[in-house]
Coordinates of C-alpha atoms in Angstrom, one line a residue:
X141 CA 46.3 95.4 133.3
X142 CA 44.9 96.0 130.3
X143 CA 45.2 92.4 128.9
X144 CA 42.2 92.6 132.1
X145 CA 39.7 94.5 130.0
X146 CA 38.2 92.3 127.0
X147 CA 35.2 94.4 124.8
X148 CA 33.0 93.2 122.0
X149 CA 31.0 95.1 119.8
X150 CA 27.9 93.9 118.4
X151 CA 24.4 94.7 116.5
X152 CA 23.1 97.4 118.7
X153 CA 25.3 97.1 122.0
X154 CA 28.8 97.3 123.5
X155 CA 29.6 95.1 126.1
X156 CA 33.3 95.1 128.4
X157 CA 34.3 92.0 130.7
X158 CA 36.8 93.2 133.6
X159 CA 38.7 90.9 135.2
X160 CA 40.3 86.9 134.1
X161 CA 38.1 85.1 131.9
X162 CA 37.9 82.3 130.1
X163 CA 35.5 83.2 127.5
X164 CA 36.8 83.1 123.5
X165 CA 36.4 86.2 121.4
X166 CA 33.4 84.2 119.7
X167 CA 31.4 83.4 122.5
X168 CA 32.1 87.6 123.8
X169 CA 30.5 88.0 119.8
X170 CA 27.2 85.9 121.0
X171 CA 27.0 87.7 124.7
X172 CA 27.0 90.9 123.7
X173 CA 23.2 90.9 121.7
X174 CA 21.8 88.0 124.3
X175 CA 18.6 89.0 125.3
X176 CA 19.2 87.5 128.9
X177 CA 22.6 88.9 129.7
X178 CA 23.7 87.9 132.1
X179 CA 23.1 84.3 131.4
X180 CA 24.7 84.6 128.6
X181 CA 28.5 86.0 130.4
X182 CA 27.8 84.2 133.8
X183 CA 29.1 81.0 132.7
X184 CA 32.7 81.3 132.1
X185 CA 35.6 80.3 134.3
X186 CA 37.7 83.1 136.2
X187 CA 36.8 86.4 138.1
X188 CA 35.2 89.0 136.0
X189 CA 32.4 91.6 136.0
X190 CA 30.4 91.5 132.8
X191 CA 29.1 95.2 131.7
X192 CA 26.9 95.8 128.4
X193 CA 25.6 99.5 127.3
X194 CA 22.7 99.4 124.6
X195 CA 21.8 101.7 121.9
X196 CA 19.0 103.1 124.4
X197 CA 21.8 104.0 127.0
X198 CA 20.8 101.4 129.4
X199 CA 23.9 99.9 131.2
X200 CA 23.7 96.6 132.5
X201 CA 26.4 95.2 135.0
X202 CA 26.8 92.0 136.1
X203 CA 28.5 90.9 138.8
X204 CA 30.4 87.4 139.4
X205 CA 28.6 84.7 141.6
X206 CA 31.6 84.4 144.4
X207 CA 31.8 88.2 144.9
X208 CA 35.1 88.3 144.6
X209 CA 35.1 91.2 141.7
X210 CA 33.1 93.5 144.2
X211 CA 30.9 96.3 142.8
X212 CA 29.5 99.6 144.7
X213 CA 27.0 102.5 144.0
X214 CA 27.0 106.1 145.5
X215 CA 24.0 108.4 145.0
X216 CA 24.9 111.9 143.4
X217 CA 23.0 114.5 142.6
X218 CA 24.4 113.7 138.7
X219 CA 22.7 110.4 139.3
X220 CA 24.1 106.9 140.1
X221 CA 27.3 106.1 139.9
X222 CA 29.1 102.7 140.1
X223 CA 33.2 101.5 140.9
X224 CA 34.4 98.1 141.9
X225 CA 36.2 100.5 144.8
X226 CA 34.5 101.8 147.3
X227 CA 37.3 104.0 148.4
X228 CA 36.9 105.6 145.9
X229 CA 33.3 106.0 145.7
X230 CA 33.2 107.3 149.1
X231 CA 35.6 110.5 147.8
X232 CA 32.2 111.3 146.4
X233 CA 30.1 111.3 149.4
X234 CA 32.4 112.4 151.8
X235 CA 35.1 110.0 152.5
X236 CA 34.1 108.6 156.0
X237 CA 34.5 105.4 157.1
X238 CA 31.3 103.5 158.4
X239 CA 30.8 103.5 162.1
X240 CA 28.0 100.9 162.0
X241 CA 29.9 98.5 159.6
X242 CA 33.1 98.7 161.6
X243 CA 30.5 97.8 164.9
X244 CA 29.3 95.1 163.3
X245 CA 32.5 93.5 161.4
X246 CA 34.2 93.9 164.6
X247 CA 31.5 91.4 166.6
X248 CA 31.5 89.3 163.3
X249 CA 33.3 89.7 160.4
X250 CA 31.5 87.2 158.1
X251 CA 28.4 88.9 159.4
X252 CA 28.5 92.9 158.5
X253 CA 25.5 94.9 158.4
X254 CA 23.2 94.3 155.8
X255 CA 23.6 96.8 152.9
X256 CA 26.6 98.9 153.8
X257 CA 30.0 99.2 153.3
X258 CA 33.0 100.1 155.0
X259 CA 32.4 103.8 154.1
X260 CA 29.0 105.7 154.0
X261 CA 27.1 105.9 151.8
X262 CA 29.0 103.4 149.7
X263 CA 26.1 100.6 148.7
X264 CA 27.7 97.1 147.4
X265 CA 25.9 95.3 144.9
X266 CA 25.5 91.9 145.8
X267 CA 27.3 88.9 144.6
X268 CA 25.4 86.8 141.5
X269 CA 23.8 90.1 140.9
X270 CA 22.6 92.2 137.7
X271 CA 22.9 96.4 138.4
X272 CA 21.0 98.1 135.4
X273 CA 21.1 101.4 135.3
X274 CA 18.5 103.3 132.9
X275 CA 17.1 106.7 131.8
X276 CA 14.9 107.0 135.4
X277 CA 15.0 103.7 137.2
X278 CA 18.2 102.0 139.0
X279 CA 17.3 97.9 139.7
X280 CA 19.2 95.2 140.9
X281 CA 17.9 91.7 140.9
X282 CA 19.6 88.0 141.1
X283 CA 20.8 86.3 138.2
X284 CA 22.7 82.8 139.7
X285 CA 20.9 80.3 141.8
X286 CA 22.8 77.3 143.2
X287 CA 21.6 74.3 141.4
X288 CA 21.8 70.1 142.5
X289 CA 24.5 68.1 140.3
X290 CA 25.1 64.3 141.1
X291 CA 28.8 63.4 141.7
X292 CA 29.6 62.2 138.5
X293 CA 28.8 65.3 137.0
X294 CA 29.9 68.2 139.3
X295 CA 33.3 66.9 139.8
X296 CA 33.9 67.7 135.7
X297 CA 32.6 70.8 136.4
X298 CA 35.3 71.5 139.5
X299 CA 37.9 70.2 137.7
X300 CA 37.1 72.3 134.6
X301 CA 36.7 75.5 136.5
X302 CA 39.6 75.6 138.6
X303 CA 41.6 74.1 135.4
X304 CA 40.4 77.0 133.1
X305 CA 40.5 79.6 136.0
X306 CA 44.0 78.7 136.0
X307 CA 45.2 78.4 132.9
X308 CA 43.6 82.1 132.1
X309 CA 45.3 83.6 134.4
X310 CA 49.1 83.0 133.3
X311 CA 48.8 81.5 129.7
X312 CA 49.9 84.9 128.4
X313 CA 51.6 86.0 131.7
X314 CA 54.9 85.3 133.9
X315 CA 53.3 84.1 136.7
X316 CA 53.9 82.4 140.7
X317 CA 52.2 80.3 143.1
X318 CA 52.1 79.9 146.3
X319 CA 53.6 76.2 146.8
X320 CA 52.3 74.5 150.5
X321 CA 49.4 72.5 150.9
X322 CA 47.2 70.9 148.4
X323 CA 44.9 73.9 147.6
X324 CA 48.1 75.8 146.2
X325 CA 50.0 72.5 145.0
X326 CA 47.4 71.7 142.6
X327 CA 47.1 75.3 140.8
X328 CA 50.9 75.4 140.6
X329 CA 50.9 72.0 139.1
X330 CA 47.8 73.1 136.9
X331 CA 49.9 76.4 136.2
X332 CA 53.1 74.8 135.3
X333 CA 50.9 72.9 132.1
X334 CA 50.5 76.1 131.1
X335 CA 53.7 78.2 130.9
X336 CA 56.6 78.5 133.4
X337 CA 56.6 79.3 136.8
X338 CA 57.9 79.7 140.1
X339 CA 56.4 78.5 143.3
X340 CA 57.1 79.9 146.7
X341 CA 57.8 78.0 150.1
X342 CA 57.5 80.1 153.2
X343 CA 59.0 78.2 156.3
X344 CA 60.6 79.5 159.9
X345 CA 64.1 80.3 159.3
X346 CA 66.0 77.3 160.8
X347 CA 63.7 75.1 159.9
X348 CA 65.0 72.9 157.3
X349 CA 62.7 69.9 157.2
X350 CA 59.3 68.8 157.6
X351 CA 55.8 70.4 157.0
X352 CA 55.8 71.8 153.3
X353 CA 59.1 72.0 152.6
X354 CA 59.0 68.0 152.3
X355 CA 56.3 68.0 149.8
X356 CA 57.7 71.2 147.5
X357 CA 61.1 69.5 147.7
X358 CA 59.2 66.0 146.6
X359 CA 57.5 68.2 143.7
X360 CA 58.6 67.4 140.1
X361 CA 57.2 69.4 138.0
X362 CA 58.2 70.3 134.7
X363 CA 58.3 73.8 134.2
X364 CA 57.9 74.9 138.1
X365 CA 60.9 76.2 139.5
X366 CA 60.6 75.9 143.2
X367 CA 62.3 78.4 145.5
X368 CA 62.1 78.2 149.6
X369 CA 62.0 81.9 151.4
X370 CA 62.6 81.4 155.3
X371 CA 60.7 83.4 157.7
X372 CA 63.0 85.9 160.2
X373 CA 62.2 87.9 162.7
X374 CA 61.0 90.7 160.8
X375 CA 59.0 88.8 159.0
X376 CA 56.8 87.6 162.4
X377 CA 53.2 89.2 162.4
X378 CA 52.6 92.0 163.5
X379 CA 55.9 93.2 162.5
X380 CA 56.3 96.5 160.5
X381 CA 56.7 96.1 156.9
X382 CA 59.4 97.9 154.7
X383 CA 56.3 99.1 152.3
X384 CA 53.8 100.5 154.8
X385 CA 50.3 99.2 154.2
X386 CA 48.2 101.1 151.4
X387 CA 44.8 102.4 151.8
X388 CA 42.5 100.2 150.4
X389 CA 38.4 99.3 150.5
X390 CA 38.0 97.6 153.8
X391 CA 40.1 96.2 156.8
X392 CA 42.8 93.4 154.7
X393 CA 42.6 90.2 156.0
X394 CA 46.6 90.2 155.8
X395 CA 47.1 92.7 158.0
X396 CA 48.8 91.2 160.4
X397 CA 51.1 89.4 158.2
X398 CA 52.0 92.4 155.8
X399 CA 55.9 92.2 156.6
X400 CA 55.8 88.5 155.4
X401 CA 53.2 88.9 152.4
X402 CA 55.1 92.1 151.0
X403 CA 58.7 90.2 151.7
X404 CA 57.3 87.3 149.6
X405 CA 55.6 89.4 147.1
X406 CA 59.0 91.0 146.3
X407 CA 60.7 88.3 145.8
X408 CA 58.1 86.6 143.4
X409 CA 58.3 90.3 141.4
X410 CA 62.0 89.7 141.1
X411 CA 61.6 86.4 139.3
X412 CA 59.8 88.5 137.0
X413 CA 56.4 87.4 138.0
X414 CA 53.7 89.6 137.1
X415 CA 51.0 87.7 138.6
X416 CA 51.1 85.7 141.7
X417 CA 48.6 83.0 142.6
X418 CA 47.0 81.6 146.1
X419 CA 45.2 78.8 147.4
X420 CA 43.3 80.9 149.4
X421 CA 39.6 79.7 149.4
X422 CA 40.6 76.3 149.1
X423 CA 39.8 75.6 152.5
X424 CA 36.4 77.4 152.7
X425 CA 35.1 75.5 149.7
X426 CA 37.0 71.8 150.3
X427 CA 37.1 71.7 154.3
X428 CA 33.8 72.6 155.3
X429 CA 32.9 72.5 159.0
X430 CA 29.6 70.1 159.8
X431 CA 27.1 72.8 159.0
X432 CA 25.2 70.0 157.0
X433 CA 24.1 68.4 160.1
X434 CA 21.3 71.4 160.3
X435 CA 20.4 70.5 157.7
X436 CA 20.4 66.7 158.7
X437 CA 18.6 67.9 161.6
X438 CA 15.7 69.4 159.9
X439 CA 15.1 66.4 157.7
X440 CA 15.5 64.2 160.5
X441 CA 17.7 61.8 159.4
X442 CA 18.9 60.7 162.9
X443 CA 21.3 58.0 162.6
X444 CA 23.1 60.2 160.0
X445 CA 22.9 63.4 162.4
X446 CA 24.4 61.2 165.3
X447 CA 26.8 59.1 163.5
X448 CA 28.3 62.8 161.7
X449 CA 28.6 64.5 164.9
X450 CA 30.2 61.7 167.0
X451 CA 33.3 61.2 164.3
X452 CA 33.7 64.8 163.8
X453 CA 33.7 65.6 167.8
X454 CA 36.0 62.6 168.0
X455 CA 38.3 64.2 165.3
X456 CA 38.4 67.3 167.1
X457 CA 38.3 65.9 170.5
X458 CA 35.4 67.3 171.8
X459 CA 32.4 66.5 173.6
X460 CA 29.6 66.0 170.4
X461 CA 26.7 67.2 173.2
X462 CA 26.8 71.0 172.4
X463 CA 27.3 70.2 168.2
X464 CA 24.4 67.8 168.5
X465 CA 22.4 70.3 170.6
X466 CA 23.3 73.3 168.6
X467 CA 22.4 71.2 165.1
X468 CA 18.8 70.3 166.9
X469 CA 17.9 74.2 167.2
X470 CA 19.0 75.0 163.6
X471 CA 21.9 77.1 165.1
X472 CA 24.1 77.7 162.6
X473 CA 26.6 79.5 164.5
X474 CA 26.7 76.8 166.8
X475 CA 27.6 73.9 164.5
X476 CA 30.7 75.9 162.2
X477 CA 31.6 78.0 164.9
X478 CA 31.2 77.5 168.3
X479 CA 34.2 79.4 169.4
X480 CA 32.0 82.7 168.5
X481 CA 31.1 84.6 171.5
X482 CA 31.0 88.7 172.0
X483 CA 34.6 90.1 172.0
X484 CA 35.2 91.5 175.5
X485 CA 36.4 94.8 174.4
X486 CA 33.3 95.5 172.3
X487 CA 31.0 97.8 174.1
X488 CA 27.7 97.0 175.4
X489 CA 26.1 99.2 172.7
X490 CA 27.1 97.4 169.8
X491 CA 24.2 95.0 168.8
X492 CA 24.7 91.4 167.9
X493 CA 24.4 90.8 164.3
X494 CA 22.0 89.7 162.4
X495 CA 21.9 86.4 161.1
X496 CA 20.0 84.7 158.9
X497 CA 18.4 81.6 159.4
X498 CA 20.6 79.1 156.8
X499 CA 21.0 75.6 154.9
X500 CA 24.3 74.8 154.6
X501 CA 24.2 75.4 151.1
X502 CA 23.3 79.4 151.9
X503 CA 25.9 79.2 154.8
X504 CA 28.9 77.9 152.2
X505 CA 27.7 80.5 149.9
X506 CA 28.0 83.6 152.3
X507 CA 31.2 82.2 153.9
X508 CA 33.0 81.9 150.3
X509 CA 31.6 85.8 149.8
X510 CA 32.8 87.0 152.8
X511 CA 36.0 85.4 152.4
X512 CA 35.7 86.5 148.2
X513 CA 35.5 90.5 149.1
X514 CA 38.1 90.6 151.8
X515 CA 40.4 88.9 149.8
X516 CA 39.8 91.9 147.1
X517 CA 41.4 94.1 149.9
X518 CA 44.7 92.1 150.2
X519 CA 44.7 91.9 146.4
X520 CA 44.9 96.1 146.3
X521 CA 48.0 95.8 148.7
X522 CA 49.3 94.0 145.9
X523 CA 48.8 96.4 143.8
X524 CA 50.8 98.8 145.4
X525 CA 53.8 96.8 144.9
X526 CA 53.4 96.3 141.2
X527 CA 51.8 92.5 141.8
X528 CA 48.2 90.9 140.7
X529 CA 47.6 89.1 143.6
X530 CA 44.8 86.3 141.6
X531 CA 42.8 83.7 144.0
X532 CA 41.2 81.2 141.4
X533 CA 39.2 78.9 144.3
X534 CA 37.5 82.1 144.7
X535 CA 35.9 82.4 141.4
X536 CA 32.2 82.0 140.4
X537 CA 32.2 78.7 138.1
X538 CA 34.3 77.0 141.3
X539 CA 31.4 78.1 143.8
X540 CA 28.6 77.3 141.5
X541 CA 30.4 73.3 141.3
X542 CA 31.2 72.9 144.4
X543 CA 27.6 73.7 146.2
X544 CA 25.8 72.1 143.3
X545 CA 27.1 68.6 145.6
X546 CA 24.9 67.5 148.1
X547 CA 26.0 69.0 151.4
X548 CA 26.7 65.3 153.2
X549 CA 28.8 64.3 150.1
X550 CA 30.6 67.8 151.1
X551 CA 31.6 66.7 154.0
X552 CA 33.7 64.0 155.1
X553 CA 35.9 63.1 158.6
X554 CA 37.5 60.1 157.1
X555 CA 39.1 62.0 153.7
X556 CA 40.7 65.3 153.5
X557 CA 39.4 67.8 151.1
X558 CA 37.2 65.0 149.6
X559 CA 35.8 67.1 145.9
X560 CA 39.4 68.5 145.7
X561 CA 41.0 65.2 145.5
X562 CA 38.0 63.5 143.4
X563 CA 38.2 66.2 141.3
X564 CA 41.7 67.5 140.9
X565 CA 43.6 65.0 143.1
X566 CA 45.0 62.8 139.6
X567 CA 46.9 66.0 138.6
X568 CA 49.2 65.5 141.7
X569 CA 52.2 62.8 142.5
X570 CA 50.8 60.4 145.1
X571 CA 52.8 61.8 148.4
X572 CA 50.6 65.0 147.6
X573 CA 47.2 63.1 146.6
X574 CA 47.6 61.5 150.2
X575 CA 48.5 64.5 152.2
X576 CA 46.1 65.2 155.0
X577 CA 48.2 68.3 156.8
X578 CA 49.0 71.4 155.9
X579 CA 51.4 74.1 157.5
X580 CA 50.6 75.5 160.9
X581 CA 52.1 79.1 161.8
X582 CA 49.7 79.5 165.3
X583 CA 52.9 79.9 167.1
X584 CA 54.1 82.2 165.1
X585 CA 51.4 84.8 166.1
X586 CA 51.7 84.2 169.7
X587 CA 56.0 85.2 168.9
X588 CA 54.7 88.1 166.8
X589 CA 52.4 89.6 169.5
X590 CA 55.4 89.2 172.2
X591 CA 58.3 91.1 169.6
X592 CA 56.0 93.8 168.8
X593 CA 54.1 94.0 171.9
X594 CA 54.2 98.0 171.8
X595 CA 53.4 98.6 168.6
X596 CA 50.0 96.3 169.0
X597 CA 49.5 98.2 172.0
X598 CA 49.6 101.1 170.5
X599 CA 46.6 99.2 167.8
X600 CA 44.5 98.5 171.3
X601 CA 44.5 102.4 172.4
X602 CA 43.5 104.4 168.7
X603 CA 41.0 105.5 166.2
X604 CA 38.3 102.7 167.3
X605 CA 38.2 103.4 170.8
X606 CA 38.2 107.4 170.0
X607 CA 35.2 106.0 167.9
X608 CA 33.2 104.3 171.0
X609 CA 33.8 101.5 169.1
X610 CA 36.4 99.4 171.5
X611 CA 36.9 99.3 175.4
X612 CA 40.7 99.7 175.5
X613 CA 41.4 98.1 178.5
X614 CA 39.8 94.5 178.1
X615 CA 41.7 94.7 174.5
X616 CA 45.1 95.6 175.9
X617 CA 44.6 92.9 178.5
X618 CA 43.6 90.5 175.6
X619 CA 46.7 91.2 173.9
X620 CA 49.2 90.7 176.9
X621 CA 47.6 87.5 177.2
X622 CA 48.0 86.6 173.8
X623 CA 52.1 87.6 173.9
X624 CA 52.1 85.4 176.8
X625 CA 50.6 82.4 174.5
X626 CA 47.5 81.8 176.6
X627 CA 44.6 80.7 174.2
X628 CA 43.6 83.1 171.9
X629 CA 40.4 83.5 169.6
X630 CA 42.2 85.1 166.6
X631 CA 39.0 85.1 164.7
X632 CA 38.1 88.2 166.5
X633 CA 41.4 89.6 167.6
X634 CA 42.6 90.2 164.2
X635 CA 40.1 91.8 162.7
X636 CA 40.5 94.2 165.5
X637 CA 43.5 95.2 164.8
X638 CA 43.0 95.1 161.1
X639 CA 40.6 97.7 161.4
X640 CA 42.5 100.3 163.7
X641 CA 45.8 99.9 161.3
X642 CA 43.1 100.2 158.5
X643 CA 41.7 103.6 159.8
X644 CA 45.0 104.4 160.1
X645 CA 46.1 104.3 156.8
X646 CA 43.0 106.1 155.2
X647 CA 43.6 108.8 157.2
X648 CA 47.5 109.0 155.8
X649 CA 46.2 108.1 152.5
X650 CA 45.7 111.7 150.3
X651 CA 42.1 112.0 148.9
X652 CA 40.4 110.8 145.6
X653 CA 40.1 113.3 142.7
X654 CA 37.3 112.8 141.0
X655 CA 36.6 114.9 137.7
X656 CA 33.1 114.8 136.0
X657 CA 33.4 115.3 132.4
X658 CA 29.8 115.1 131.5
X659 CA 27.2 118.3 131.9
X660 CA 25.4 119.1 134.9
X661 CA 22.5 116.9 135.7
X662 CA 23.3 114.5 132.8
X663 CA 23.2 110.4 134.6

């Protein structure tokens, strides 16, 4: 949109911001000549990518701290050149997918291989990064540290980014929400301040009570018009949609619901919504799993360590041993998820990726990413519809409050969402403030899997196993298991099959022009 694209002009550079922002045409005035840049833009509430050009030619890009406005390079022989698609940056260099990304998302998808993309030759920049691009030299280099707040002063600083993230997004546009748990209760209720609205309740048709429906139908809002849209059959994951999936940069993490997601997305567009916004993000940031008892670990604070792991393996009724023993050998894997193991259909081949030693600070920070940059994906299937799917949890000034808070005071087995609710939690009607649930749709999958049994079949037997990348036969078996609503690890399963129906739409998908209107040789 081009309400999107913001520009300033000032004593001896231009400068663009892309994306929702919150910053006033004054302080664009002061950016523009900063000497530190990026300092200057990095600031502001929303989800933008800040770009100057100087009267030397220089180009400076900066990207946001969350990474969810992601940012590429490809290597020409007309010199660098930079998208926030890599889709279409790959046109460039040959348009093929990247076998040794796919390996590696499909073993882990919050763990892809360092430096790639899912095409080749496609380089992302990384999150809370500055690109600059000169005469004869290309640089990148880190802009945004996380920083230590106290309490009292990082929960302003939530409050104000989410608020302003908000409020950014639909002041000057007909907008909708998402309306189920608290993450997407409290920006419709922030939205609604604003302008108009609509929020949206999904719910399984025939059910008529209960779960979220009980706290949209208790929301009174001024200015939010709630409507309910009951799940069918052809709604289930899994199911074919009526607007086949688009190619976009990298597997969507809505994959498998597309037939809901598109359904919904319809109807919001017929309210006259332009924008529609999701909680998604929430739970990363506010429900954190006890990776902080690593870090508990290395300090040795023991009574803390014990006293952590024994309520949370009591919430989740399991044995604390293995989270205790995992937290004592700095595995981070261990403590968040323990659930990880090698899916059986990948091939021996495939190496196991390569983690990083962590704090939970660093772990929050690359969970948030990974969840920021696949979300871009689902927000280009909106696209195709006509629909800015926006994800304000997932912005930079929300990231940068929310790990600025100790990692213990993070955490918490005895209060839901704790910084949410100290933070935002006055802004909602006390049913909502005291909610502690939010709506489960497991099920769901297992009944997807078993109505469109041959069609995910079909997913198990494709373009990754032709690839080397998958064993058909320990997938397929997965599957069948699945539709029969054994115990299922969806955490690896879905990416799976995200991926083949992925590959399968960039091969339908016609190619990128690209024209190049400068002279030969010219960067």
């Amino acid at each position: 949109s081009a309400h999107l694209v913001r520009t300033a002009k000032g004593r001896s550079a231009r400068m663009a911001v892309l994306g929702p922002c919150s910053a006033a045409d004054e302080e664009l005035a002061h950016a523009v000549d900063a000497p530190d840049f990026a300092r200057a833009v990095g600031d502001w509430a929303g989800s933008y990518i800040a770009v100057r050009l100087t009267e030397h030619r220089a180009v400076e890009v900066v990207t946001d701290t969350a990474g969810a406005c992601p940012l590429y390079t490809v290597t020409t022989p007309d010199g660098v050149v930079w998208a926030s698609s890599s889709r279409a940056l790959s046109a460039l260099v040959g348009g093929r997918a990247d076998d040794d990304w796919l390996a590696s998302y499909l073993w882990d998808t919050k763990a892809p291989v360092p430096g790639r993309s899912a095409w080749a030759n496609v380089t992302p920049v990384l999150a809370g990064h500055r690109l600059t691009l000169g005469a004869d030299a290309v640089r990148s280099s880190a802009w945004w540290s996380p920083v230590t707040r106290q309490p009292d002063e990082a929960l302003p600083a939530i409050r104000r980014a989410v608020t302003e993230g908000v409020r950014v997004r639909v002041r000057d546009t007909p907008s909708s929400t998402d309306l189920g748990g608290m993450d997407s209760t409290t920006l419709a209720v922030i939205a609604a301040r604003c302008r108009p609205l609509t929020g949206v309740t999904a719910h399984p048709s025939g059910i008529t009570e209960g779960g979220d429906l009980q706290y949209a139908r208790a929301l009174d809002v001024p200015g939010l018009t709630c409507i309910e849209f009951p799940l069918e059959e052809h709604h289930l994951p899994f199911s074919a949609a009526d607007t086949p999936l688009a190619a976009v940069d990298e597997p969507p993490p809505s994959n498998a619901v597309w037939a809901m997601l598109s359904a919904q997305l319809h109807i919001t567009a017929a309210t006259g919504a332009v924008r529609h916004l999701t909680g998604d993000g929430g739970d990363d940031l506010f429900l954190p799993s006890p990776r902080h008892l690593v870090d508990l670990a290395r300090s040795r604070r023991w009574l803390r360590l014990s006293a952590d792991a024994l309520a949370w393996a009591r919430l989740r009724r399991q044995n604390p041993r293995p989270l205790i023993t995992a937290a004592l050998r700095r595995d981070m894997q261990g403590v968040a998820r323990p659930w990880l193991v090698r899916p059986a259909w990948l091939p021996s081949s495939v190496p196991p990726p390569m983690w990083q030693p962590e704090d939970a600070d660093s772990a929050l920070i690359t969970s948030v990413r990974h969840a920021a940059r696949t979300a871009h994906a689902d927000a280009q299937l909106a696209d195709a519809l006509g629909v800015e799917l926006h994800n304000p949890y997932f912005d930079g000034a929300v990231l940068d409050a929310v790990v600025s808070v100790p990692a213990d005071l993070r955490f918490s087995v005895h209060r839901y969402k704790p910084l949410l609710a100290d933070s935002c939690g006055d802004l909602l009607p006390v049913l909502h403030r005291r909610r502690t649930t939010k709506g489960v749709f497991t099920a769901d999958f297992h009944r997807g899997m078993r109505a469109n049994l041959r069609r995910v079949l079909d997913l198990a037997d494709g373009r990754l196993a032709a690839r080397g990348l998958v064993d058909p036969a320990p997938l397929r078996a997965t599957v069948h298991a699945a539709a029969l609503g054994a115990e299922t690890i969806w955490a690896t399963l879905l990416p799976t099959l995200a991926a083949e129906a992925w590959l399968d739409s960039i091969e339908r998908a016609p190619a990128i022009p690209w024209q190049n209107p400068t002279p030969a040789g010219a960067r």
